[in-house]
Coordinates of C-alpha atoms in Angstrom, one line a residue:
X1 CA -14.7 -6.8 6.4
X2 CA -16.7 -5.3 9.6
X3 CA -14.6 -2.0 9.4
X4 CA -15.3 -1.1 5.4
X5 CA -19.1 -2.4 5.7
X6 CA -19.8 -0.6 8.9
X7 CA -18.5 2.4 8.1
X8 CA -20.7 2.1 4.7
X9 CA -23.8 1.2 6.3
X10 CA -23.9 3.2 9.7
X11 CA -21.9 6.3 10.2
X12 CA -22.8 6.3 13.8
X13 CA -21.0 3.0 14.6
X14 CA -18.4 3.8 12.6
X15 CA -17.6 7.6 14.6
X16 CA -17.6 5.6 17.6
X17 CA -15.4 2.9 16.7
X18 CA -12.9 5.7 14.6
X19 CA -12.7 7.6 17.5
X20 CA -12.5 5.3 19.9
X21 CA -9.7 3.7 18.4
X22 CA -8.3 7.8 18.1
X23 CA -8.7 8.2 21.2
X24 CA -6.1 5.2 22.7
X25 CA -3.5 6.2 19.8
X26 CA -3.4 9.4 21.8
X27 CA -1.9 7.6 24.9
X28 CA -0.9 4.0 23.3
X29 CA 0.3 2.1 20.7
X30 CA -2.7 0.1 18.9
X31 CA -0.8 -3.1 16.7
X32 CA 2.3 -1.6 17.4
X33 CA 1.4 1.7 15.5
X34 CA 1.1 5.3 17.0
X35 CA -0.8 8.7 15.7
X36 CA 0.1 12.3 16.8
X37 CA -2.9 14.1 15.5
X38 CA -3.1 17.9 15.6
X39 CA -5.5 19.7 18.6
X40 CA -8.0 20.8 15.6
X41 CA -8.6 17.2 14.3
X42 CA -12.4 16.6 13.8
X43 CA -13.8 13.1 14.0
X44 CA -15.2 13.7 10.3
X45 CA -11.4 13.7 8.9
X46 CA -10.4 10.8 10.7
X47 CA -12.8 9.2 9.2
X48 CA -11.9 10.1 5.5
X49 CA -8.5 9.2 6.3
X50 CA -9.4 5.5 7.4
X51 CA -12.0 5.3 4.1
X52 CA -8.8 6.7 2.1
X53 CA -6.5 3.8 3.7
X54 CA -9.5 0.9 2.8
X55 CA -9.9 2.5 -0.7
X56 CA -6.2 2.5 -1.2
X57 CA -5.0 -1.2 0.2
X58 CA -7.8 -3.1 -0.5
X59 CA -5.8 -6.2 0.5
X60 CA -6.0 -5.5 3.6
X61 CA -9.2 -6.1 4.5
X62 CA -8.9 -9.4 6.0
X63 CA -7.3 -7.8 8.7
X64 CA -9.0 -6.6 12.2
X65 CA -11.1 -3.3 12.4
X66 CA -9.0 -1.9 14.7
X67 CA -5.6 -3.2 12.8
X68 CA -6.9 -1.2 9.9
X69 CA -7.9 2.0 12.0
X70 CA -4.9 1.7 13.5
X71 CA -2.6 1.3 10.4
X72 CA -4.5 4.6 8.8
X73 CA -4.2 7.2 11.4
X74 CA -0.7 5.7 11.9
X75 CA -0.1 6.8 8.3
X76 CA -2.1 9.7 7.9
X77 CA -0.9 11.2 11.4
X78 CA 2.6 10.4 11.8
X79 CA 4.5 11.0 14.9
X80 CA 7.5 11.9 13.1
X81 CA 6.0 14.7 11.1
X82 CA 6.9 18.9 11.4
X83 CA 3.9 20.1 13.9

């Protein structure tokens, strides 16, 4: 999977990619899934929350990069939650 080996191998690739894919969820839907994250949010905890998601549903890493970003902001920054 590009995502888990990318993110192993080059940090910097992997920031960009993270965030980039934070940065739409902001505005849009990404595979049907949304992210409200909190103002404070730094790039570095994004990025333990989508190595948490990998670690934790390894079967999912068939799946796109951005289908797996995606599904672990979704979950680790839900929309629904108390602010």
């Amino acid at each position: 999977d590009w995502s888990s080996d990318v993110c192993s191998s080059d940090l910097g690739v992997c920031n960009g990619y993270v965030g980039a894919v934070a940065d739409m969820m902001s505005n849009y839907p990404i595979a049907g899934l949304r992210a409200c994250f909190p103002v404070d949010v730094t790039r570095g905890e994004l990025i333990s929350e989508f190595h948490k998601y990998l670690r934790e549903h390894s079967g999912v890493l068939h799946l796109s990069a951005y289908t797996n970003v995606a599904s672990a902001l979704a979950l680790a920054y839900p929309c629904s939650r108390r602010r």
